[in-house]
Amino acid sequence: MKIINTPAEWLEIEKSINRKEKHQSIGLVPTMGALHKGHLSLVERAIKENDISVVSIFLNPVQFNNQNDLKTYPKTWEEDCALLEKTGVDYLFAPTYDIMYPDDYHYKLSEDSFSKTLCGASRPGHFDGVLTVVMKLFQIFLPEKAYFGEKDFQQYKLLDGMAKAFFLRTEVIPCPIVREENGLAFSSRNKRLSPAGLAKAPCLHKALASGKSVDEIKAQLEADGFMIDYVTEVGNRLYAAASIEDVRLIDNVER
Ligand code: PAF
């Protein structure tokens, strides 16, 4: 695995391996680090389905509306590198803020409908930050395929919509949620929970999968000690965000 830090380095590599002449496909997995089994399932798929695989690790500050959330977001660089080495991924892209935002985020992408609901309603500007950074990554690597976990289903839908709206040549691929045996979806934020919090956290999925009404699910989550942000049905999918020990967890299920 080769670590690269700038788009210029990637351009040099692309030339030296004759990627364009050889028509080699690229699979990209954008991440913010603190890697877990969910991320690794995306990486494995990117490796399997493409000639060249790239993972990015960039804790994107502009998608955090809450500075405390950014400060306490788990940072596990050494472990991340060790895990990625084992997967056999070809490149790890790890830029700094100045490299990703030479414009200091004066240019941004936004969507003005679905992004204002669910997570976007309580995290103003969050999806502008996500769409902008992913567009930058797509421009740098021009991947044929990019992989995103369905735990962030709203994010996946918005990125897929962006790729289509801007005629991007990247296919946005949703990948199934990876769960612990107890149902808890793997998430970097789980690393911030105490053992007691970790014991409670699976109740989120359990409630969503119970088949009960939205009101009943809310009552159950409150009884379980969650601070609810939303439990909302959109189409055939039930979405929820709720905090435990001040750690915001999200999940969704098809109904
Ligand atoms: O899902 C994430 O980890 C992030 O939102 C992403 C897609 C890597 C953009 O920073």
PDB file of N, CA and C in Angstrom, residues 154-247:
ATOM      1  N   GLN A 154     -29.039   8.208   3.793  1.00  0.00           N
ATOM      2  CA  GLN A 154     -29.356   9.537   3.239  1.00  0.00           C
ATOM      3  C   GLN A 154     -28.140  10.078   2.484  1.00  0.00           C
ATOM      4  N   GLN A 155     -26.965   9.866   3.066  1.00  0.00           N
ATOM      5  CA  GLN A 155     -25.723  10.301   2.407  1.00  0.00           C
ATOM      6  C   GLN A 155     -25.566   9.585   1.060  1.00  0.00           C
ATOM      7  N   TYR A 156     -25.785   8.261   1.063  1.00  0.00           N
ATOM      8  CA  TYR A 156     -25.672   7.507  -0.194  1.00  0.00           C
ATOM      9  C   TYR A 156     -26.629   8.073  -1.251  1.00  0.00           C
ATOM     10  N   LYS A 157     -27.897   8.312  -0.864  1.00  0.00           N
ATOM     11  CA  LYS A 157     -28.886   8.813  -1.831  1.00  0.00           C
ATOM     12  C   LYS A 157     -28.453  10.167  -2.394  1.00  0.00           C
ATOM     13  N   LEU A 158     -27.935  11.030  -1.502  1.00  0.00           N
ATOM     14  CA  LEU A 158     -27.531  12.367  -1.952  1.00  0.00           C
ATOM     15  C   LEU A 158     -26.311  12.301  -2.873  1.00  0.00           C
ATOM     16  N   LEU A 159     -25.371  11.410  -2.568  1.00  0.00           N
ATOM     17  CA  LEU A 159     -24.177  11.289  -3.419  1.00  0.00           C
ATOM     18  C   LEU A 159     -24.534  10.681  -4.769  1.00  0.00           C
ATOM     19  N   ASP A 160     -25.437   9.711  -4.752  1.00  0.00           N
ATOM     20  CA  ASP A 160     -25.896   9.106  -5.997  1.00  0.00           C
ATOM     21  C   ASP A 160     -26.608  10.172  -6.845  1.00  0.00           C
ATOM     22  N   GLY A 161     -27.428  10.985  -6.179  1.00  0.00           N
ATOM     23  CA  GLY A 161     -28.134  12.071  -6.873  1.00  0.00           C
ATOM     24  C   GLY A 161     -27.146  13.078  -7.452  1.00  0.00           C
ATOM     25  N   MET A 162     -26.102  13.388  -6.700  1.00  0.00           N
ATOM     26  CA  MET A 162     -25.084  14.344  -7.173  1.00  0.00           C
ATOM     27  C   MET A 162     -24.388  13.795  -8.419  1.00  0.00           C
ATOM     28  N   ALA A 163     -24.012  12.516  -8.363  1.00  0.00           N
ATOM     29  CA  ALA A 163     -23.294  11.920  -9.500  1.00  0.00           C
ATOM     30  C   ALA A 163     -24.158  11.990 -10.757  1.00  0.00           C
ATOM     31  N   LYS A 164     -25.463  11.768 -10.580  1.00  0.00           N
ATOM     32  CA  LYS A 164     -26.361  11.785 -11.741  1.00  0.00           C
ATOM     33  C   LYS A 164     -26.614  13.223 -12.197  1.00  0.00           C
ATOM     34  N   ALA A 165     -26.810  14.135 -11.230  1.00  0.00           N
ATOM     35  CA  ALA A 165     -27.117  15.523 -11.585  1.00  0.00           C
ATOM     36  C   ALA A 165     -25.977  16.162 -12.373  1.00  0.00           C
ATOM     37  N   PHE A 166     -24.738  15.781 -12.044  1.00  0.00           N
ATOM     38  CA  PHE A 166     -23.578  16.410 -12.696  1.00  0.00           C
ATOM     39  C   PHE A 166     -22.950  15.519 -13.773  1.00  0.00           C
ATOM     40  N   PHE A 167     -23.669  14.488 -14.192  1.00  0.00           N
ATOM     41  CA  PHE A 167     -23.197  13.588 -15.261  1.00  0.00           C
ATOM     42  C   PHE A 167     -21.808  13.044 -14.962  1.00  0.00           C
ATOM     43  N   LEU A 168     -21.543  12.742 -13.690  1.00  0.00           N
ATOM     44  CA  LEU A 168     -20.239  12.198 -13.333  1.00  0.00           C
ATOM     45  C   LEU A 168     -20.138  10.789 -13.882  1.00  0.00           C
ATOM     46  N   ARG A 169     -18.915  10.369 -14.170  1.00  0.00           N
ATOM     47  CA  ARG A 169     -18.742   9.016 -14.723  1.00  0.00           C
ATOM     48  C   ARG A 169     -18.427   8.006 -13.631  1.00  0.00           C
ATOM     49  N   THR A 170     -18.731   8.378 -12.421  1.00  0.00           N
ATOM     50  CA  THR A 170     -18.497   7.484 -11.288  1.00  0.00           C
ATOM     51  C   THR A 170     -19.824   6.861 -10.868  1.00  0.00           C
ATOM     52  N   GLU A 171     -19.795   5.553 -10.717  1.00  0.00           N
ATOM     53  CA  GLU A 171     -20.989   4.852 -10.226  1.00  0.00           C
ATOM     54  C   GLU A 171     -20.921   4.841  -8.695  1.00  0.00           C
ATOM     55  N   VAL A 172     -21.970   5.327  -8.056  1.00  0.00           N
ATOM     56  CA  VAL A 172     -22.009   5.353  -6.585  1.00  0.00           C
ATOM     57  C   VAL A 172     -22.672   4.066  -6.117  1.00  0.00           C
ATOM     58  N   ILE A 173     -21.898   3.259  -5.399  1.00  0.00           N
ATOM     59  CA  ILE A 173     -22.380   1.912  -5.062  1.00  0.00           C
ATOM     60  C   ILE A 173     -22.708   1.793  -3.576  1.00  0.00           C
ATOM     61  N   PRO A 174     -23.978   1.453  -3.269  1.00  0.00           N
ATOM     62  CA  PRO A 174     -24.360   1.273  -1.862  1.00  0.00           C
ATOM     63  C   PRO A 174     -23.957  -0.117  -1.386  1.00  0.00           C
ATOM     64  N   CYS A 175     -23.440  -0.211  -0.176  1.00  0.00           N
ATOM     65  CA  CYS A 175     -23.034  -1.521   0.361  1.00  0.00           C
ATOM     66  C   CYS A 175     -23.790  -1.778   1.664  1.00  0.00           C
ATOM     67  N   PRO A 176     -24.222  -3.042   1.859  1.00  0.00           N
ATOM     68  CA  PRO A 176     -25.059  -3.376   3.020  1.00  0.00           C
ATOM     69  C   PRO A 176     -24.404  -3.024   4.355  1.00  0.00           C
ATOM     70  N   ILE A 177     -25.239  -2.667   5.314  1.00  0.00           N
ATOM     71  CA  ILE A 177     -24.763  -2.352   6.667  1.00  0.00           C
ATOM     72  C   ILE A 177     -24.135  -3.604   7.279  1.00  0.00           C
ATOM     73  N   VAL A 178     -22.971  -3.433   7.907  1.00  0.00           N
ATOM     74  CA  VAL A 178     -22.368  -4.554   8.632  1.00  0.00           C
ATOM     75  C   VAL A 178     -22.704  -4.351  10.109  1.00  0.00           C
ATOM     76  N   ARG A 179     -23.251  -5.402  10.732  1.00  0.00           N
ATOM     77  CA  ARG A 179     -23.712  -5.285  12.117  1.00  0.00           C
ATOM     78  C   ARG A 179     -22.980  -6.248  13.031  1.00  0.00           C
ATOM     79  N   GLU A 180     -22.899  -5.874  14.321  1.00  0.00           N
ATOM     80  CA  GLU A 180     -22.459  -6.813  15.350  1.00  0.00           C
ATOM     81  C   GLU A 180     -23.539  -7.895  15.448  1.00  0.00           C
ATOM     82  N   GLU A 181     -23.221  -8.995  16.135  1.00  0.00           N
ATOM     83  CA  GLU A 181     -24.226 -10.045  16.284  1.00  0.00           C
ATOM     84  C   GLU A 181     -25.491  -9.527  16.980  1.00  0.00           C
ATOM     85  N   ASN A 182     -25.319  -8.545  17.866  1.00  0.00           N
ATOM     86  CA  ASN A 182     -26.458  -7.995  18.605  1.00  0.00           C
ATOM     87  C   ASN A 182     -27.249  -6.958  17.796  1.00  0.00           C
ATOM     88  N   GLY A 183     -26.870  -6.750  16.541  1.00  0.00           N
ATOM     89  CA  GLY A 183     -27.632  -5.845  15.673  1.00  0.00           C
ATOM     90  C   GLY A 183     -27.037  -4.458  15.536  1.00  0.00           C
ATOM     91  N   LEU A 184     -26.141  -4.076  16.437  1.00  0.00           N
ATOM     92  CA  LEU A 184     -25.565  -2.727  16.382  1.00  0.00           C
ATOM     93  C   LEU A 184     -24.759  -2.548  15.090  1.00  0.00           C
ATOM     94  N   ALA A 185     -25.086  -1.485  14.351  1.00  0.00           N
ATOM     95  CA  ALA A 185     -24.347  -1.214  13.113  1.00  0.00           C
ATOM     96  C   ALA A 185     -22.942  -0.736  13.467  1.00  0.00           C
ATOM     97  N   PHE A 186     -21.918  -1.270  12.789  1.00  0.00           N
ATOM     98  CA  PHE A 186     -20.554  -0.768  13.026  1.00  0.00           C
ATOM     99  C   PHE A 186     -20.506   0.707  12.674  1.00  0.00           C
ATOM    100  N   SER A 187     -19.868   1.484  13.537  1.00  0.00           N
ATOM    101  CA  SER A 187     -19.735   2.921  13.318  1.00  0.00           C
ATOM    102  C   SER A 187     -18.494   3.396  14.052  1.00  0.00           C
ATOM    103  N   SER A 188     -17.798   4.353  13.462  1.00  0.00           N
ATOM    104  CA  SER A 188     -16.601   4.886  14.132  1.00  0.00           C
ATOM    105  C   SER A 188     -16.981   5.462  15.490  1.00  0.00           C
ATOM    106  N   ARG A 189     -18.169   6.046  15.572  1.00  0.00           N
ATOM    107  CA  ARG A 189     -18.584   6.691  16.824  1.00  0.00           C
ATOM    108  C   ARG A 189     -18.800   5.686  17.958  1.00  0.00           C
ATOM    109  N   ASN A 190     -19.028   4.395  17.625  1.00  0.00           N
ATOM    110  CA  ASN A 190     -19.194   3.390  18.692  1.00  0.00           C
ATOM    111  C   ASN A 190     -17.973   3.365  19.601  1.00  0.00           C
ATOM    112  N   LYS A 191     -16.814   3.734  19.032  1.00  0.00           N
ATOM    113  CA  LYS A 191     -15.569   3.714  19.814  1.00  0.00           C
ATOM    114  C   LYS A 191     -15.611   4.692  20.987  1.00  0.00           C
ATOM    115  N   ARG A 192     -16.539   5.637  20.948  1.00  0.00           N
ATOM    116  CA  ARG A 192     -16.628   6.637  22.023  1.00  0.00           C
ATOM    117  C   ARG A 192     -17.539   6.186  23.166  1.00  0.00           C
ATOM    118  N   LEU A 193     -18.230   5.049  22.989  1.00  0.00           N
ATOM    119  CA  LEU A 193     -19.191   4.607  24.019  1.00  0.00           C
ATOM    120  C   LEU A 193     -18.497   3.842  25.143  1.00  0.00           C
ATOM    121  N   SER A 194     -18.994   4.030  26.361  1.00  0.00           N
ATOM    122  CA  SER A 194     -18.502   3.244  27.503  1.00  0.00           C
ATOM    123  C   SER A 194     -19.084   1.832  27.380  1.00  0.00           C
ATOM    124  N   PRO A 195     -18.608   0.869  28.169  1.00  0.00           N
ATOM    125  CA  PRO A 195     -19.213  -0.472  28.123  1.00  0.00           C
ATOM    126  C   PRO A 195     -20.728  -0.422  28.363  1.00  0.00           C
ATOM    127  N   ALA A 196     -21.186   0.464  29.263  1.00  0.00           N
ATOM    128  CA  ALA A 196     -22.632   0.564  29.525  1.00  0.00           C
ATOM    129  C   ALA A 196     -23.354   1.105  28.288  1.00  0.00           C
ATOM    130  N   GLY A 197     -22.755   2.102  27.642  1.00  0.00           N
ATOM    131  CA  GLY A 197     -23.339   2.674  26.423  1.00  0.00           C
ATOM    132  C   GLY A 197     -23.385   1.636  25.309  1.00  0.00           C
ATOM    133  N   LEU A 198     -22.320   0.872  25.205  1.00  0.00           N
ATOM    134  CA  LEU A 198     -22.258  -0.176  24.166  1.00  0.00           C
ATOM    135  C   LEU A 198     -23.308  -1.252  24.396  1.00  0.00           C
ATOM    136  N   ALA A 199     -23.646  -1.484  25.667  1.00  0.00           N
ATOM    137  CA  ALA A 199     -24.668  -2.483  25.976  1.00  0.00           C
ATOM    138  C   ALA A 199     -26.054  -1.968  25.583  1.00  0.00           C
ATOM    139  N   LYS A 200     -26.259  -0.631  25.669  1.00  0.00           N
ATOM    140  CA  LYS A 200     -27.556  -0.029  25.316  1.00  0.00           C
ATOM    141  C   LYS A 200     -27.724   0.172  23.807  1.00  0.00           C
ATOM    142  N   ALA A 201     -26.606   0.462  23.135  1.00  0.00           N
ATOM    143  CA  ALA A 201     -26.663   0.919  21.738  1.00  0.00           C
ATOM    144  C   ALA A 201     -27.433  -0.027  20.794  1.00  0.00           C
ATOM    145  N   PRO A 202     -27.350  -1.362  20.969  1.00  0.00           N
ATOM    146  CA  PRO A 202     -28.090  -2.246  20.049  1.00  0.00           C
ATOM    147  C   PRO A 202     -29.604  -2.052  20.101  1.00  0.00           C
ATOM    148  N   CYS A 203     -30.104  -1.409  21.183  1.00  0.00           N
ATOM    149  CA  CYS A 203     -31.558  -1.176  21.289  1.00  0.00           C
ATOM    150  C   CYS A 203     -32.062  -0.318  20.135  1.00  0.00           C
ATOM    151  N   LEU A 204     -31.178   0.489  19.539  1.00  0.00           N
ATOM    152  CA  LEU A 204     -31.606   1.345  18.426  1.00  0.00           C
ATOM    153  C   LEU A 204     -32.074   0.469  17.255  1.00  0.00           C
ATOM    154  N   HIS A 205     -31.247  -0.481  16.865  1.00  0.00           N
ATOM    155  CA  HIS A 205     -31.634  -1.336  15.740  1.00  0.00           C
ATOM    156  C   HIS A 205     -32.816  -2.236  16.099  1.00  0.00           C
ATOM    157  N   LYS A 206     -32.775  -2.714  17.354  1.00  0.00           N
ATOM    158  CA  LYS A 206     -33.851  -3.597  17.800  1.00  0.00           C
ATOM    159  C   LYS A 206     -35.206  -2.882  17.676  1.00  0.00           C
ATOM    160  N   ALA A 207     -35.242  -1.613  18.109  1.00  0.00           N
ATOM    161  CA  ALA A 207     -36.498  -0.854  18.039  1.00  0.00           C
ATOM    162  C   ALA A 207     -36.914  -0.641  16.587  1.00  0.00           C
ATOM    163  N   LEU A 208     -35.944  -0.273  15.745  1.00  0.00           N
ATOM    164  CA  LEU A 208     -36.280  -0.002  14.338  1.00  0.00           C
ATOM    165  C   LEU A 208     -36.796  -1.258  13.629  1.00  0.00           C
ATOM    166  N   ALA A 209     -36.221  -2.394  13.999  1.00  0.00           N
ATOM    167  CA  ALA A 209     -36.576  -3.646  13.322  1.00  0.00           C
ATOM    168  C   ALA A 209     -37.806  -4.302  13.940  1.00  0.00           C
ATOM    169  N   SER A 210     -38.401  -3.654  14.958  1.00  0.00           N
ATOM    170  CA  SER A 210     -39.501  -4.300  15.699  1.00  0.00           C
ATOM    171  C   SER A 210     -40.807  -4.352  14.912  1.00  0.00           C
ATOM    172  N   GLY A 211     -40.893  -3.537  13.853  1.00  0.00           N
ATOM    173  CA  GLY A 211     -42.134  -3.515  13.065  1.00  0.00           C
ATOM    174  C   GLY A 211     -43.210  -2.650  13.711  1.00  0.00           C
ATOM    175  N   LYS A 212     -42.882  -2.005  14.841  1.00  0.00           N
ATOM    176  CA  LYS A 212     -43.882  -1.176  15.541  1.00  0.00           C
ATOM    177  C   LYS A 212     -44.051   0.184  14.846  1.00  0.00           C
ATOM    178  N   SER A 213     -45.018   0.967  15.312  1.00  0.00           N
ATOM    179  CA  SER A 213     -45.262   2.281  14.717  1.00  0.00           C
ATOM    180  C   SER A 213     -44.151   3.242  15.140  1.00  0.00           C
ATOM    181  N   VAL A 214     -44.034   4.355  14.415  1.00  0.00           N
ATOM    182  CA  VAL A 214     -42.998   5.349  14.728  1.00  0.00           C
ATOM    183  C   VAL A 214     -43.152   5.837  16.171  1.00  0.00           C
ATOM    184  N   ASP A 215     -44.384   6.103  16.599  1.00  0.00           N
ATOM    185  CA  ASP A 215     -44.599   6.589  17.972  1.00  0.00           C
ATOM    186  C   ASP A 215     -44.182   5.567  19.013  1.00  0.00           C
ATOM    187  N   GLU A 216     -44.513   4.312  18.741  1.00  0.00           N
ATOM    188  CA  GLU A 216     -44.122   3.245  19.687  1.00  0.00           C
ATOM    189  C   GLU A 216     -42.596   3.111  19.748  1.00  0.00           C
ATOM    190  N   ILE A 217     -41.956   3.232  18.591  1.00  0.00           N
ATOM    191  CA  ILE A 217     -40.484   3.109  18.554  1.00  0.00           C
ATOM    192  C   ILE A 217     -39.852   4.259  19.336  1.00  0.00           C
ATOM    193  N   LYS A 218     -40.406   5.468  19.163  1.00  0.00           N
ATOM    194  CA  LYS A 218     -39.861   6.622  19.901  1.00  0.00           C
ATOM    195  C   LYS A 218     -39.987   6.390  21.404  1.00  0.00           C
ATOM    196  N   ALA A 219     -41.160   5.919  21.821  1.00  0.00           N
ATOM    197  CA  ALA A 219     -41.391   5.681  23.253  1.00  0.00           C
ATOM    198  C   ALA A 219     -40.407   4.637  23.771  1.00  0.00           C
ATOM    199  N   GLN A 220     -40.178   3.598  22.987  1.00  0.00           N
ATOM    200  CA  GLN A 220     -39.238   2.541  23.387  1.00  0.00           C
ATOM    201  C   GLN A 220     -37.817   3.107  23.544  1.00  0.00           C
ATOM    202  N   LEU A 221     -37.401   3.909  22.559  1.00  0.00           N
ATOM    203  CA  LEU A 221     -36.032   4.458  22.602  1.00  0.00           C
ATOM    204  C   LEU A 221     -35.856   5.383  23.801  1.00  0.00           C
ATOM    205  N   GLU A 222     -36.893   6.172  24.088  1.00  0.00           N
ATOM    206  CA  GLU A 222     -36.809   7.053  25.268  1.00  0.00           C
ATOM    207  C   GLU A 222     -36.687   6.214  26.535  1.00  0.00           C
ATOM    208  N   ALA A 223     -37.482   5.163  26.591  1.00  0.00           N
ATOM    209  CA  ALA A 223     -37.417   4.276  27.768  1.00  0.00           C
ATOM    210  C   ALA A 223     -36.039   3.627  27.887  1.00  0.00           C
ATOM    211  N   ASP A 224     -35.396   3.386  26.737  1.00  0.00           N
ATOM    212  CA  ASP A 224     -34.057   2.777  26.749  1.00  0.00           C
ATOM    213  C   ASP A 224     -32.956   3.799  27.089  1.00  0.00           C
ATOM    214  N   GLY A 225     -33.331   5.070  27.221  1.00  0.00           N
ATOM    215  CA  GLY A 225     -32.348   6.091  27.615  1.00  0.00           C
ATOM    216  C   GLY A 225     -31.727   6.867  26.465  1.00  0.00           C
ATOM    217  N   PHE A 226     -32.320   6.776  25.260  1.00  0.00           N
ATOM    218  CA  PHE A 226     -31.795   7.536  24.112  1.00  0.00           C
ATOM    219  C   PHE A 226     -32.362   8.953  24.096  1.00  0.00           C
ATOM    220  N   MET A 227     -31.590   9.902  23.628  1.00  0.00           N
ATOM    221  CA  MET A 227     -32.079  11.245  23.300  1.00  0.00           C
ATOM    222  C   MET A 227     -32.363  11.212  21.802  1.00  0.00           C
ATOM    223  N   ILE A 228     -33.648  11.304  21.435  1.00  0.00           N
ATOM    224  CA  ILE A 228     -34.007  11.110  20.016  1.00  0.00           C
ATOM    225  C   ILE A 228     -33.833  12.397  19.219  1.00  0.00           C
ATOM    226  N   ASP A 229     -33.181  12.276  18.077  1.00  0.00           N
ATOM    227  CA  ASP A 229     -33.155  13.397  17.130  1.00  0.00           C
ATOM    228  C   ASP A 229     -34.355  13.227  16.191  1.00  0.00           C
ATOM    229  N   TYR A 230     -34.436  12.085  15.515  1.00  0.00           N
ATOM    230  CA  TYR A 230     -35.614  11.802  14.695  1.00  0.00           C
ATOM    231  C   TYR A 230     -35.811  10.303  14.516  1.00  0.00           C
ATOM    232  N   VAL A 231     -37.058   9.925  14.339  1.00  0.00           N
ATOM    233  CA  VAL A 231     -37.421   8.593  13.829  1.00  0.00           C
ATOM    234  C   VAL A 231     -38.445   8.902  12.749  1.00  0.00           C
ATOM    235  N   THR A 232     -38.102   8.676  11.498  1.00  0.00           N
ATOM    236  CA  THR A 232     -38.949   9.126  10.395  1.00  0.00           C
ATOM    237  C   THR A 232     -38.992   8.092   9.282  1.00  0.00           C
ATOM    238  N   GLU A 233     -40.187   7.910   8.756  1.00  0.00           N
ATOM    239  CA  GLU A 233     -40.348   6.998   7.635  1.00  0.00           C
ATOM    240  C   GLU A 233     -40.341   7.816   6.343  1.00  0.00           C
ATOM    241  N   VAL A 234     -39.513   7.441   5.389  1.00  0.00           N
ATOM    242  CA  VAL A 234     -39.517   8.089   4.074  1.00  0.00           C
ATOM    243  C   VAL A 234     -39.583   6.963   3.050  1.00  0.00           C
ATOM    244  N   GLY A 235     -40.674   6.930   2.285  1.00  0.00           N
ATOM    245  CA  GLY A 235     -40.866   5.820   1.348  1.00  0.00           C
ATOM    246  C   GLY A 235     -40.940   4.525   2.144  1.00  0.00           C
ATOM    247  N   ASN A 236     -40.178   3.530   1.706  1.00  0.00           N
ATOM    248  CA  ASN A 236     -40.245   2.230   2.395  1.00  0.00           C
ATOM    249  C   ASN A 236     -39.091   2.061   3.382  1.00  0.00           C
ATOM    250  N   ARG A 237     -38.528   3.202   3.838  1.00  0.00           N
ATOM    251  CA  ARG A 237     -37.382   3.100   4.743  1.00  0.00           C
ATOM    252  C   ARG A 237     -37.641   3.892   6.023  1.00  0.00           C
ATOM    253  N   LEU A 238     -37.230   3.292   7.129  1.00  0.00           N
ATOM    254  CA  LEU A 238     -37.373   3.956   8.427  1.00  0.00           C
ATOM    255  C   LEU A 238     -35.981   4.403   8.874  1.00  0.00           C
ATOM    256  N   TYR A 239     -35.846   5.711   9.097  1.00  0.00           N
ATOM    257  CA  TYR A 239     -34.547   6.289   9.473  1.00  0.00           C
ATOM    258  C   TYR A 239     -34.607   6.748  10.928  1.00  0.00           C
ATOM    259  N   ALA A 240     -33.478   6.635  11.633  1.00  0.00           N
ATOM    260  CA  ALA A 240     -33.437   7.180  12.993  1.00  0.00           C
ATOM    261  C   ALA A 240     -32.059   7.710  13.330  1.00  0.00           C
ATOM    262  N   ALA A 241     -32.061   8.748  14.166  1.00  0.00           N
ATOM    263  CA  ALA A 241     -30.824   9.253  14.774  1.00  0.00           C
ATOM    264  C   ALA A 241     -31.144   9.487  16.231  1.00  0.00           C
ATOM    265  N   ALA A 242     -30.282   8.998  17.112  1.00  0.00           N
ATOM    266  CA  ALA A 242     -30.518   9.154  18.554  1.00  0.00           C
ATOM    267  C   ALA A 242     -29.174   9.072  19.264  1.00  0.00           C
ATOM    268  N   SER A 243     -29.087   9.791  20.388  1.00  0.00           N
ATOM    269  CA  SER A 243     -27.806   9.824  21.113  1.00  0.00           C
ATOM    270  C   SER A 243     -27.898   9.039  22.394  1.00  0.00           C
ATOM    271  N   ILE A 244     -26.744   8.488  22.719  1.00  0.00           N
ATOM    272  CA  ILE A 244     -26.591   7.851  24.014  1.00  0.00           C
ATOM    273  C   ILE A 244     -25.213   8.279  24.511  1.00  0.00           C
ATOM    274  N   GLU A 245     -25.114   8.685  25.762  1.00  0.00           N
ATOM    275  CA  GLU A 245     -23.860   9.248  26.307  1.00  0.00           C
ATOM    276  C   GLU A 245     -23.333  10.366  25.410  1.00  0.00           C
ATOM    277  N   ASP A 246     -24.242  11.142  24.815  1.00  0.00           N
ATOM    278  CA  ASP A 246     -23.854  12.246  23.942  1.00  0.00           C
ATOM    279  C   ASP A 246     -23.183  11.785  22.640  1.00  0.00           C
ATOM    280  N   VAL A 247     -23.294  10.510  22.330  1.00  0.00           N
ATOM    281  CA  VAL A 247     -22.742   9.977  21.077  1.00  0.00           C
ATOM    282  C   VAL A 247     -23.922   9.761  20.129  1.00  0.00           C
TER     283      VAL A 247
END
